[in-house]
mmCIF file of C-alpha atoms and ligand atoms in Angstrom:
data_model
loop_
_atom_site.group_PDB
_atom_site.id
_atom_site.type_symbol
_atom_site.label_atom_id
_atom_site.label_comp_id
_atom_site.label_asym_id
_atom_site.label_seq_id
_atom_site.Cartn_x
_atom_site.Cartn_y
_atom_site.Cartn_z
ATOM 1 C CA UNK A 1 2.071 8.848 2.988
ATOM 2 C CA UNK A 2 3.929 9.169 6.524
ATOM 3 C CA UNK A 3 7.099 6.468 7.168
ATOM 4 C CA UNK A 4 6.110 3.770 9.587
ATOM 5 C CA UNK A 5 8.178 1.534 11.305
ATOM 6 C CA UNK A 6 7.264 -2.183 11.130
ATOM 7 C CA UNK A 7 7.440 -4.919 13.438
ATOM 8 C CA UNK A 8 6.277 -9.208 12.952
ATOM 9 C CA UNK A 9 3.110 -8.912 15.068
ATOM 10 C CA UNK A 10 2.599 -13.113 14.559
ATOM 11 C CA UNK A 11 3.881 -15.973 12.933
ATOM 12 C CA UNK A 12 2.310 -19.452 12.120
ATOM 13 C CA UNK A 13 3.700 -22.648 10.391
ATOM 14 C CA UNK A 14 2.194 -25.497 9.034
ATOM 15 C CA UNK A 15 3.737 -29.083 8.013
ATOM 16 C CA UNK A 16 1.733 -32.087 5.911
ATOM 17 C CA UNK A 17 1.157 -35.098 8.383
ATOM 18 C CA UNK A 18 3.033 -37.528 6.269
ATOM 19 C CA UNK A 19 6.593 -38.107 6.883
ATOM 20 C CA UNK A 20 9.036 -39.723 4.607
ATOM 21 C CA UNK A 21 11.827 -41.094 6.477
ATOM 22 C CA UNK A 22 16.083 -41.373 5.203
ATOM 23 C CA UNK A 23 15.141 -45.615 5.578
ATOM 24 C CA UNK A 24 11.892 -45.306 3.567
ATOM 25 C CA UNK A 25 13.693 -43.462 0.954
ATOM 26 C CA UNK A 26 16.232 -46.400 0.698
ATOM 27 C CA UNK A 27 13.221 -48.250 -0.088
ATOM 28 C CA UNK A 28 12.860 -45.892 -3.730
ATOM 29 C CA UNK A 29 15.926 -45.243 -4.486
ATOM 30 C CA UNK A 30 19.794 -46.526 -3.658
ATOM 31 C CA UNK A 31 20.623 -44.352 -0.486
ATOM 32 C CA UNK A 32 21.298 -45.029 3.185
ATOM 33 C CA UNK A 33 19.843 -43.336 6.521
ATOM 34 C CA UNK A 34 23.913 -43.511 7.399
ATOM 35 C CA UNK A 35 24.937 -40.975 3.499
ATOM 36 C CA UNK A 36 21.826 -38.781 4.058
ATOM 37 C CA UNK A 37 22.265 -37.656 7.625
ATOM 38 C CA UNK A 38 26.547 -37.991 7.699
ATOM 39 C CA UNK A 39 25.767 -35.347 4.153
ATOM 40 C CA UNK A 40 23.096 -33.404 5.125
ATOM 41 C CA UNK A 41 22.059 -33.928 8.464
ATOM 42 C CA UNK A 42 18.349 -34.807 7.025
ATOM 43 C CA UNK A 43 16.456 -37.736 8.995
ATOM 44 C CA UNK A 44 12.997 -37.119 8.125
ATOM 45 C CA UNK A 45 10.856 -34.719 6.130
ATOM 46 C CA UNK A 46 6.983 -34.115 5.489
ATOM 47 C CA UNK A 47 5.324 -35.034 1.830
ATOM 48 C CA UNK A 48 1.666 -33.566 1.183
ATOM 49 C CA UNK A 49 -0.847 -35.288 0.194
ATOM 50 C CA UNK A 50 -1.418 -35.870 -3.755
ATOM 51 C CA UNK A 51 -5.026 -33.124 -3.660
ATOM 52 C CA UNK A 52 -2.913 -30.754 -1.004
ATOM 53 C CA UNK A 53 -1.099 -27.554 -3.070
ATOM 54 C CA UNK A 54 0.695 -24.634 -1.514
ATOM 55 C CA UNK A 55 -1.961 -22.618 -1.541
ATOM 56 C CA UNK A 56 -3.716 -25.283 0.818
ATOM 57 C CA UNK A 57 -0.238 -25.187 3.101
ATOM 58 C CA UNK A 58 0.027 -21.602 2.841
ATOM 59 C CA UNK A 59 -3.335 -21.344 3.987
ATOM 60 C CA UNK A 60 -3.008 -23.552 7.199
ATOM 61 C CA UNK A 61 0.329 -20.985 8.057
ATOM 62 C CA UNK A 62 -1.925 -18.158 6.893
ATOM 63 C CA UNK A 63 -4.470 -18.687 9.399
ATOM 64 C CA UNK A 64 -2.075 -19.523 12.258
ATOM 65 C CA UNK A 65 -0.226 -16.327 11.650
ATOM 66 C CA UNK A 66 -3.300 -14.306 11.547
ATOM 67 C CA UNK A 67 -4.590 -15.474 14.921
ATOM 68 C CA UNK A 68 -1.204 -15.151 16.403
ATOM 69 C CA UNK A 69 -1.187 -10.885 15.224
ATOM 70 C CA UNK A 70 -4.425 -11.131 16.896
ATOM 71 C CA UNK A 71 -6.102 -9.252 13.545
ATOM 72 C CA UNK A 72 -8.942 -10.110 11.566
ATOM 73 C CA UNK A 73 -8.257 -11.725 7.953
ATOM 74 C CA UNK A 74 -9.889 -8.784 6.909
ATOM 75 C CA UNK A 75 -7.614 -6.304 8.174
ATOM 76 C CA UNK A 76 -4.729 -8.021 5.908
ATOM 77 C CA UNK A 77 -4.598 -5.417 2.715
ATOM 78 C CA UNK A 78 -1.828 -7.778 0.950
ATOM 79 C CA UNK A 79 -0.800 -11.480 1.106
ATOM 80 C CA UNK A 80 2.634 -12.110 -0.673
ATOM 81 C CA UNK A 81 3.343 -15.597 -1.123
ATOM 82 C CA UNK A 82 6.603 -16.763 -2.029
ATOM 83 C CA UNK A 83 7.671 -19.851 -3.800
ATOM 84 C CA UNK A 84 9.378 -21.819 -6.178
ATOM 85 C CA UNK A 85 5.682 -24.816 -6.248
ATOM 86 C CA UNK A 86 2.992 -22.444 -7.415
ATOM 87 C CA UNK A 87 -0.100 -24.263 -7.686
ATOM 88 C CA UNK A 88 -0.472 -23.203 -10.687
ATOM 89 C CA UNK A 89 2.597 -20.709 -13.084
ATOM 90 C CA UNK A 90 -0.297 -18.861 -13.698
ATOM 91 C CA UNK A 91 -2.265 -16.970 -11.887
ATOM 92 C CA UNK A 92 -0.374 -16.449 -8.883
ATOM 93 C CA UNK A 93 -0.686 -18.493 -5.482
ATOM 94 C CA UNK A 94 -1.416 -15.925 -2.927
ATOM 95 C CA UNK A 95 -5.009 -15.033 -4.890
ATOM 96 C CA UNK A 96 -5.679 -18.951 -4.062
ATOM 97 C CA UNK A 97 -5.004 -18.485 -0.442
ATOM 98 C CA UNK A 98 -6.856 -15.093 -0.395
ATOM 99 C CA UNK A 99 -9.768 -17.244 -1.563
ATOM 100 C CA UNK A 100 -8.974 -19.838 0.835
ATOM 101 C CA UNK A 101 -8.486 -17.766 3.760
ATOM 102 C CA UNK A 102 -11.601 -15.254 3.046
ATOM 103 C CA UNK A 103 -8.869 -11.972 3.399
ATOM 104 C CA UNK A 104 -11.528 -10.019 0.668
ATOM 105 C CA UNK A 105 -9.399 -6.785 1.013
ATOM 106 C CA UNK A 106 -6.146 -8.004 0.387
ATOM 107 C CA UNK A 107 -4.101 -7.579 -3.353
ATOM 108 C CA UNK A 108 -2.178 -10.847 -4.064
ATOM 109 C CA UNK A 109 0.900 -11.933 -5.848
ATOM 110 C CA UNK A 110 3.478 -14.527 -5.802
ATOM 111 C CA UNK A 111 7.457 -13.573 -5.430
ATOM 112 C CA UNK A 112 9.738 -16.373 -6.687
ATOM 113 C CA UNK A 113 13.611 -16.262 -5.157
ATOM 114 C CA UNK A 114 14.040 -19.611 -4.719
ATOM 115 C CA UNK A 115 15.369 -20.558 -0.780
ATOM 116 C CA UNK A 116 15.611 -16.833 -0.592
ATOM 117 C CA UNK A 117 11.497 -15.840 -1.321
ATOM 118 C CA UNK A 118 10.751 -15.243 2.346
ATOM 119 C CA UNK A 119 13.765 -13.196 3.005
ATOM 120 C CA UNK A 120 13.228 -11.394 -0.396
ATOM 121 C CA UNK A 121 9.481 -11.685 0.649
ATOM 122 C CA UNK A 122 10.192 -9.696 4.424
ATOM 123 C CA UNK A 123 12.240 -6.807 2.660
ATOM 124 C CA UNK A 124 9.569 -6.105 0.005
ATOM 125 C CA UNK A 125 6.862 -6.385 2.617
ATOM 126 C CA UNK A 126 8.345 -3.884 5.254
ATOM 127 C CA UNK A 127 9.781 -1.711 2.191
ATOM 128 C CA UNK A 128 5.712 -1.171 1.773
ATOM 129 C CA UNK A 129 4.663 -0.860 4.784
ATOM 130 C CA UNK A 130 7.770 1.292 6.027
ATOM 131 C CA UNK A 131 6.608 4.168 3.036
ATOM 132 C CA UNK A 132 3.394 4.382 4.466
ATOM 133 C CA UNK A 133 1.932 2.586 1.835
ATOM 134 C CA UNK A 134 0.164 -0.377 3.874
ATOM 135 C CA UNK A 135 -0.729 -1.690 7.231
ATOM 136 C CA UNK A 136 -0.352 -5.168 7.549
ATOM 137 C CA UNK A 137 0.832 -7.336 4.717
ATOM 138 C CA UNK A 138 1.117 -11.359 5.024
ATOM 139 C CA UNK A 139 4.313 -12.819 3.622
ATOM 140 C CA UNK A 140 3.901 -16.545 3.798
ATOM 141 C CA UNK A 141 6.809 -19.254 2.370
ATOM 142 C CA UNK A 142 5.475 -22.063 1.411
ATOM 143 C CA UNK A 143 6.516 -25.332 -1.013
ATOM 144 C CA UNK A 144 4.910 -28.262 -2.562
ATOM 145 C CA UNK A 145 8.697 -29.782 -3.511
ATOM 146 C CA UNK A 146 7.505 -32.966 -3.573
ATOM 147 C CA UNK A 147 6.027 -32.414 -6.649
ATOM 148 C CA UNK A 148 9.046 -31.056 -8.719
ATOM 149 C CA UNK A 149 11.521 -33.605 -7.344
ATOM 150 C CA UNK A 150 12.908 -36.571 -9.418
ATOM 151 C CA UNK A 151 12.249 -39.569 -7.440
ATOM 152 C CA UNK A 152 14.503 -41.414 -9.177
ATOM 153 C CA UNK A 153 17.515 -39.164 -8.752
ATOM 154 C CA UNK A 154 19.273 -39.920 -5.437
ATOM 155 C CA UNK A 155 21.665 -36.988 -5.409
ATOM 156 C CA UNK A 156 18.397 -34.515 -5.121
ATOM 157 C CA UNK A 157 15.389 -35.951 -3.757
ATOM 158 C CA UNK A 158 16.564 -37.275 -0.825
ATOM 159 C CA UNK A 159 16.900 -33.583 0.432
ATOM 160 C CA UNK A 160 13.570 -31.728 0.017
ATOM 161 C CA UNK A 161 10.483 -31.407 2.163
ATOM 162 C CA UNK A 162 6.549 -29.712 1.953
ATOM 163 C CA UNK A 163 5.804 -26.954 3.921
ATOM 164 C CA UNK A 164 4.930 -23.736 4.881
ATOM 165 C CA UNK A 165 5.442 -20.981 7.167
ATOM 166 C CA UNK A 166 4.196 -17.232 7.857
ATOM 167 C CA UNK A 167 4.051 -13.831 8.888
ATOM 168 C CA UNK A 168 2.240 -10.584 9.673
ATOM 169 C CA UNK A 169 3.857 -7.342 9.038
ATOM 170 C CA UNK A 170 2.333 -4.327 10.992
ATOM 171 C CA UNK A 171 2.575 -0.818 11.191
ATOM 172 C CA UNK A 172 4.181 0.949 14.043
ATOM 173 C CA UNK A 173 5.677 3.869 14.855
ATOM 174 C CA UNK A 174 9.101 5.034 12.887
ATOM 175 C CA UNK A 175 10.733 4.936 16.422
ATOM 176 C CA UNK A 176 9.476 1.328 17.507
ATOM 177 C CA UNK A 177 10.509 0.022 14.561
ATOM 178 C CA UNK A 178 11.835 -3.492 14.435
ATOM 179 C CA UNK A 179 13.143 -3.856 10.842
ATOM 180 C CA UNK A 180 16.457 -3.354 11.981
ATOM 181 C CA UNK A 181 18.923 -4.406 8.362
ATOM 182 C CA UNK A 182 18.903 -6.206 5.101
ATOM 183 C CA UNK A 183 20.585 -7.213 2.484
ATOM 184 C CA UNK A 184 19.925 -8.959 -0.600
ATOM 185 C CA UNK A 185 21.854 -10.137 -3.774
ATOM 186 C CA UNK A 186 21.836 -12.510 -6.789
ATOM 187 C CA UNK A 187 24.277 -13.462 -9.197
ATOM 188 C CA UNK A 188 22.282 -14.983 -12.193
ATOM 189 C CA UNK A 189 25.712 -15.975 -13.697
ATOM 190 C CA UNK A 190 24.627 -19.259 -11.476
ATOM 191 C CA UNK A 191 21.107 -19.482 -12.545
ATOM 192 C CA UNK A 192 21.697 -23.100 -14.177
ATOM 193 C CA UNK A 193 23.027 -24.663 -11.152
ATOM 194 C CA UNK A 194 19.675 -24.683 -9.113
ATOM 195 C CA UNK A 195 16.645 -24.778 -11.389
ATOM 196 C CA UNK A 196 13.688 -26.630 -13.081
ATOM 197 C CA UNK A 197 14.791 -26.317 -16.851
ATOM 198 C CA UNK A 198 11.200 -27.050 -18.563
ATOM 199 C CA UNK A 199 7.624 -25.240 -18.011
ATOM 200 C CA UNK A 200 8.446 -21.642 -18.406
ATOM 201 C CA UNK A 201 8.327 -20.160 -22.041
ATOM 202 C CA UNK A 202 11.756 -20.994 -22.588
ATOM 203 C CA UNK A 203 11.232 -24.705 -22.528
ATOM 204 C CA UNK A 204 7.298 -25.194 -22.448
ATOM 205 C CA UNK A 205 5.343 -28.443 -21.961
ATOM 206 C CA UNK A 206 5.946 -31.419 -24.340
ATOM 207 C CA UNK A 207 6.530 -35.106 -24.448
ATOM 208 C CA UNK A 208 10.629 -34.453 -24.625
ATOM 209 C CA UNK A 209 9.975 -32.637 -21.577
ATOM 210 C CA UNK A 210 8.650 -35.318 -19.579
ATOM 211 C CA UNK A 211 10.988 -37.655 -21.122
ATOM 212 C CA UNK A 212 13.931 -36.047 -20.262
ATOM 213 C CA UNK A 213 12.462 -35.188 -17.225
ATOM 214 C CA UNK A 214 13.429 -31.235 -17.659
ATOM 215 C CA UNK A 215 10.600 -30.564 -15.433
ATOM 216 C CA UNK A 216 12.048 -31.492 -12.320
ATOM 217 C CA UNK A 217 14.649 -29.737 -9.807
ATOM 218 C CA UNK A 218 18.433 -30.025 -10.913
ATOM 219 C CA UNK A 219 21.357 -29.315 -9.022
ATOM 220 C CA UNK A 220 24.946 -29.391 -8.841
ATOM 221 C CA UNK A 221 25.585 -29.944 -5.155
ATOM 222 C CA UNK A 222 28.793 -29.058 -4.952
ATOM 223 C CA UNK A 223 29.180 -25.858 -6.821
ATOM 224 C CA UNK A 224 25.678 -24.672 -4.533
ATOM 225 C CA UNK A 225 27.097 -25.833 -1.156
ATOM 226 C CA UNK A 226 30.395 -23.617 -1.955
ATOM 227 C CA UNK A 227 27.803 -20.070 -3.273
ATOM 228 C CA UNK A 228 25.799 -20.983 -0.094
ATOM 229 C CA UNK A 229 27.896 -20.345 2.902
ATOM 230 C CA UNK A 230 29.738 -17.581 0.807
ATOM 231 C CA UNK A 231 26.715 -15.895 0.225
ATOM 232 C CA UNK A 232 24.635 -16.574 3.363
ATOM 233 C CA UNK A 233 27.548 -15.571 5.580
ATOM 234 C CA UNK A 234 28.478 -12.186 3.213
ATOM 235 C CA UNK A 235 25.065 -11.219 3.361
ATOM 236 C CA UNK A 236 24.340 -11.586 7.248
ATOM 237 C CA UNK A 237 27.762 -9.397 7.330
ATOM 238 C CA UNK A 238 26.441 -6.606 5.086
ATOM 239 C CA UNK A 239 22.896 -6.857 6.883
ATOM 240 C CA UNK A 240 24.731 -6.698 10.579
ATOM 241 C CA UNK A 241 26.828 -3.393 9.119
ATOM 242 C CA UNK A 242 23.594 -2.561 7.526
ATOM 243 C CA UNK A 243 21.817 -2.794 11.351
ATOM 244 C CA UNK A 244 24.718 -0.987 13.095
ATOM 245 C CA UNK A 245 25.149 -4.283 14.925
ATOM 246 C CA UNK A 246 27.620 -7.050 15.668
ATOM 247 C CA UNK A 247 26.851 -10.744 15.647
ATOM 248 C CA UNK A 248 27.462 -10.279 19.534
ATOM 249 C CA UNK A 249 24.188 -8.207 19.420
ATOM 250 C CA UNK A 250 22.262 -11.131 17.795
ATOM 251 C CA UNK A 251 20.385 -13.589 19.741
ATOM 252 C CA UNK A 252 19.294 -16.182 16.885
ATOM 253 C CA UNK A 253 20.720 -17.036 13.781
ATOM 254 C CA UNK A 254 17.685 -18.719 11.701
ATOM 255 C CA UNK A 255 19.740 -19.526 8.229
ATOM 256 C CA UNK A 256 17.625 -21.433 5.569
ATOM 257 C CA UNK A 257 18.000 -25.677 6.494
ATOM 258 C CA UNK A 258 19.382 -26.893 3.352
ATOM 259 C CA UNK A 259 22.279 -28.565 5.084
ATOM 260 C CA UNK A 260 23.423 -28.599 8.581
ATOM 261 C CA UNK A 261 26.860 -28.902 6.834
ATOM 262 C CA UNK A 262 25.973 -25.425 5.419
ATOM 263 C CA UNK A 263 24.312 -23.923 8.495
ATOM 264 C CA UNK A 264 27.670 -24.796 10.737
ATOM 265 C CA UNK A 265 29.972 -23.644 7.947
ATOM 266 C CA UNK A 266 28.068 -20.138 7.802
ATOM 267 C CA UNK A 267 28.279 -20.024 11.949
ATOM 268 C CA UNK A 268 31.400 -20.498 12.001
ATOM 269 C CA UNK A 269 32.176 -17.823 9.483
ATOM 270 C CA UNK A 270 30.016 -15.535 11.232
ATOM 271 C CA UNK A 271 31.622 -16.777 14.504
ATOM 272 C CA UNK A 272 28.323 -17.146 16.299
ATOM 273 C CA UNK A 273 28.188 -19.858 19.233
ATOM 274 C CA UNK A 274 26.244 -22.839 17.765
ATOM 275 C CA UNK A 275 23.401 -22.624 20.937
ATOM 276 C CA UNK A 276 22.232 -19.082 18.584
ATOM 277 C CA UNK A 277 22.283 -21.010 15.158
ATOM 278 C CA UNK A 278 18.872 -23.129 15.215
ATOM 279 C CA UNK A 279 18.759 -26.039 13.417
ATOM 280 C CA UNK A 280 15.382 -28.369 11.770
ATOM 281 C CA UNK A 281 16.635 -29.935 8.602
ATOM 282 C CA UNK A 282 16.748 -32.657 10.462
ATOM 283 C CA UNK A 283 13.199 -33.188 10.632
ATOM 284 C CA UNK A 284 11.922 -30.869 7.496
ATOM 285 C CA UNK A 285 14.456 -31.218 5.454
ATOM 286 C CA UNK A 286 14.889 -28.494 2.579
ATOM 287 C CA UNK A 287 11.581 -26.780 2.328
ATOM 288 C CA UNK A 288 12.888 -23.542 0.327
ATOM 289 C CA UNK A 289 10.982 -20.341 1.280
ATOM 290 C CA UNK A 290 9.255 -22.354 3.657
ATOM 291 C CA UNK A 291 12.196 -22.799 5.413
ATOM 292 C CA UNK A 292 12.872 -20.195 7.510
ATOM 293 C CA UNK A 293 9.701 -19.346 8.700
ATOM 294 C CA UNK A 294 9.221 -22.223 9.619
ATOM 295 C CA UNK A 295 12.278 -22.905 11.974
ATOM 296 C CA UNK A 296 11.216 -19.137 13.643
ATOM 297 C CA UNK A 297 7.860 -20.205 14.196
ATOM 298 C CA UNK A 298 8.644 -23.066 15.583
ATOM 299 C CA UNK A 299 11.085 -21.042 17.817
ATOM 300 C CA UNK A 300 8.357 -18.968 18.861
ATOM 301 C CA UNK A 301 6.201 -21.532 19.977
ATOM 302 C CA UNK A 302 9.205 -23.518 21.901
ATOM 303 C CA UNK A 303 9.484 -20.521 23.921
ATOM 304 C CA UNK A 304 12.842 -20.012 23.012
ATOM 305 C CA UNK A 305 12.640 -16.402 20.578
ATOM 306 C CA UNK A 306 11.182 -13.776 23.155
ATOM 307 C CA UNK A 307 9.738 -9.990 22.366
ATOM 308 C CA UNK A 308 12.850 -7.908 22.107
ATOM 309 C CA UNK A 309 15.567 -10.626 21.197
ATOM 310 C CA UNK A 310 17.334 -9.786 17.924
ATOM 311 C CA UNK A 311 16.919 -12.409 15.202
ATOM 312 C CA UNK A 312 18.813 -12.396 12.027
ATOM 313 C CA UNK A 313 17.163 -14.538 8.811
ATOM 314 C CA UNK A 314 19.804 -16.057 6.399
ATOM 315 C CA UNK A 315 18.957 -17.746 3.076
ATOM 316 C CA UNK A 316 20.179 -18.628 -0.192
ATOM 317 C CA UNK A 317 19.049 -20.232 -3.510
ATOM 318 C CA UNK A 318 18.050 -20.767 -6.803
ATOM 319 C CA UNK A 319 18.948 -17.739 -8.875
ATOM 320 C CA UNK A 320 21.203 -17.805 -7.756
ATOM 321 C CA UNK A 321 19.973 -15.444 -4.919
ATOM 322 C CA UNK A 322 20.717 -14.471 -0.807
ATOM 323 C CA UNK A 323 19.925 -12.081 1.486
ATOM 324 C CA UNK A 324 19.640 -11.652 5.004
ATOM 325 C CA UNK A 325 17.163 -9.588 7.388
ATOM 326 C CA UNK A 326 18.143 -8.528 10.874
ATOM 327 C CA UNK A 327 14.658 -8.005 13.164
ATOM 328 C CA UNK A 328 13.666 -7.280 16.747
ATOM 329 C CA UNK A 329 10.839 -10.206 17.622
HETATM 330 N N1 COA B 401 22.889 -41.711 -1.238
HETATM 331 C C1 COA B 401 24.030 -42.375 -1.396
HETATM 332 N N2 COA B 401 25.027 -41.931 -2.196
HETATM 333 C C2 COA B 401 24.843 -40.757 -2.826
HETATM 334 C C3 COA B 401 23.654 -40.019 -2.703
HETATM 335 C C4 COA B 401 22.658 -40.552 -1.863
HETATM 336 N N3 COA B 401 21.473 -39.922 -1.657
HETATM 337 N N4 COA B 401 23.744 -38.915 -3.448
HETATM 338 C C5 COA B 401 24.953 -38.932 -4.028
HETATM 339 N N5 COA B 401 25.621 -40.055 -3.653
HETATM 340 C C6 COA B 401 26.957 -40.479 -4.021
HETATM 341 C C7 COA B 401 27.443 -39.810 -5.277
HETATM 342 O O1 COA B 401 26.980 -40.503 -6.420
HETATM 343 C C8 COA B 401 28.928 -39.872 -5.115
HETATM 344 O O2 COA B 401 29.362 -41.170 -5.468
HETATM 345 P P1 COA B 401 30.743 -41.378 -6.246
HETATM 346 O O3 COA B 401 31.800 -40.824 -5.343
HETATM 347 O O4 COA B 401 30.790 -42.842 -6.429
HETATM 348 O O5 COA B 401 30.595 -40.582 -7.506
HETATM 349 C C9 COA B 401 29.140 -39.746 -3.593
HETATM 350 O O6 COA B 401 27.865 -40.045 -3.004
HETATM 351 C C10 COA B 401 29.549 -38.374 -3.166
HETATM 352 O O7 COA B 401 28.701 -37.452 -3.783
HETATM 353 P P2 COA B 401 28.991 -35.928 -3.717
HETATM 354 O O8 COA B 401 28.036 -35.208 -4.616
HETATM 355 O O9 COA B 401 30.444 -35.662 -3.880
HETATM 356 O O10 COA B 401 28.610 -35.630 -2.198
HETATM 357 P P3 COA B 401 28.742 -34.289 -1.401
HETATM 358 O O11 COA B 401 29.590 -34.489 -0.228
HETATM 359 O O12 COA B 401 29.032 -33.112 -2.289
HETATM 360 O O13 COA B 401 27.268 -34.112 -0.856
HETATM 361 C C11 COA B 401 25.230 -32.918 -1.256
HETATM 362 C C12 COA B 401 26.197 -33.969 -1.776
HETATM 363 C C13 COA B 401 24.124 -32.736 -2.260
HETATM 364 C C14 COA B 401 24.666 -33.370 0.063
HETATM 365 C C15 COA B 401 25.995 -31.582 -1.043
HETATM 366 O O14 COA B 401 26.746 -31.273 -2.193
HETATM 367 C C16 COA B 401 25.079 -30.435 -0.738
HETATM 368 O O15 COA B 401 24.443 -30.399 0.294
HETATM 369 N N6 COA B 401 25.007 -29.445 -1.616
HETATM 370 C C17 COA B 401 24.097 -28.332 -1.443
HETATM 371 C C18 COA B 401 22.707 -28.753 -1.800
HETATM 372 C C19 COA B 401 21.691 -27.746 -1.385
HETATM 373 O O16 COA B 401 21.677 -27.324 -0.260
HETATM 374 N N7 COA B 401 20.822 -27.358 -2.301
HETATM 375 C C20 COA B 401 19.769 -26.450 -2.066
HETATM 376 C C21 COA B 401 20.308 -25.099 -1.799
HETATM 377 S S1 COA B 401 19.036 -23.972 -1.544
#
């Protein structure tokens, strides 16, 4: 083994056609276009189809990403996929989209950090390449949230979204690398106040389950707005000190859309200028570890992150968990 340095050689994202809009939803349930975007700054987000899984949104990023390294699918020697929607809890997600795909030479498994997964996802996947271990690695954040939402429950499902985005990690040399700070944390103290209670081993499967409906996402939106711009903006600090860097040396801020309430908040602790901080949630919504590649792909193909700008990736979630990566596009 012989360090490497690592660098995002491409990025792809991929959204389900259908879109739900804040008027439609006040249609299902007893909400207002006016509450949604004056809370959230939501206006729209994209619902997959019934027979589309993250493994089949994954893929779509997958694919994107892989043409945009400018590798073959058979080059990739691991796909990590994270999320909080597995197609299945067992086996993991990222073996589907290897099979989807066709990337025969890759190992596969699933990372689950809530918002956080594709900042958790980033770390893990330049930690391996960075030892020497690998040479290009596919972390891809993707959600089918649709499908663990309580449409009856105003106070949650007007703010989530299907997606997924990606991203190819590839070798380099140790002096061109482009990893440039992390940092990552959870305080599981929290881990009740952002979660699906029912379907692990703790509370599996039954009629009560369904009843109740334990099974889909609960949240206390209060207490999680408060952890979330402490924790996004502590962890961009620690990840700038981290880098060597000031926020002055950043060009983009791309923080996880859960909130443009929470995005602003975390600017302004940061004190970046707002024209860095990019903002979607307005037309994604939420999409969890979808989110944030997402919003940088989309940057990428607006023209607007160029080769050799510094961009710094903020999340937070379920877990509770955060963490923040600092690279050089
Ligand atoms: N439409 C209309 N009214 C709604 C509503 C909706 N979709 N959802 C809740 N309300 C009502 C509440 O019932 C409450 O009514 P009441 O005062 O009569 O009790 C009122 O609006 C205010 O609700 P409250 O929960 O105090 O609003 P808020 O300002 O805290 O905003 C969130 C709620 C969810 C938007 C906000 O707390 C938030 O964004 N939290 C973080 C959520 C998040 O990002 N989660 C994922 C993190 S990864």
């Amino acid at each position: 083994m012989k360090f490497q340095g690592v660098k995002i050689a491409g990025t792809g994202s991929y959204v389900p056609e259908k879109v739900l809009t804040n008027d439609d939803l006040s249609k299902i349930v007893d909400t207002s276009d006016e509450w949604i975007v004056t809370r959230t700054g939501i206006k729209e987000r994209h619902i997959a189809e019934d027979d589309q899984f993250t493994s089949d949104l994954s893929s779509e990023a997958a694919l994107k990403a892989i043409a945009s390294a400018g590798i073959t699918v058979e080059e990739l020697q691991l796909i990590i996929v994270a999320t909080l929607t597995p197609d299945k809890t067992f086996p993991n997600t990222a073996s589907l989209v290897q099979k989807k795909i066709g990337a025969v030479n890759a190992a596969c498994f699933s990372l689950e950090a809530g918002c956080t997964g594709f900042v958790y996802g980033l770390e893990v996947g330049a930690g391996m390449i960075g030892s020497g271990l690998y040479k290009n690695i596919l972390v891809i954040g993707a959600e089918k949230l649709s499908s663990v939402v309580d449409w009856t429950d105003r106070t949650t499902c007007v703010l989530f979204g299907d997606g997924a985005g990606a991203a190819v990690l590839t070798a380099t040399e140790v002096e061109n690398n482009a990893y440039l700070g992390s940092d990552l944390g959870s305080s599981g103290e929290q881990h009740d106040i952002l979660h699906i209670p029912a379907g692990g081993c703790a509370i599996p499967f039954s009629q009560k389950v369904v009843d109740e409906k334990l099974n889909t996402l609960q949240m206390n939106g209060k207490e999680v707005f408060k952890h979330a711009v402490k924790g996004m903006s502590n962890s961009a600090t620690k990840a700038l000190e981290e880098a060597n860097l000031t926020v002055d040396d950043i060009d983009w801020v791309v923080a996880h859309q859960a909130n443009v309430r929470i995005i602003n908040a975390v600017g302004q602790k940061l004190n970046v200028p707002s024209e860095k901080v990019y903002i979607n949630v307005d037309r994604f919504g939420n999409t969890s570890a979808a989110s944030v590649p997402i919003a940088f792909d989309e940057m990428i193909q607006k023209g607007l992150v160029k080769r050799g700008q510094k961009v710094l990736f903020v999340a937070f979630g379920g877990g509770l968990t955060w963490g923040a990566n600092i690279i050089e596009y």
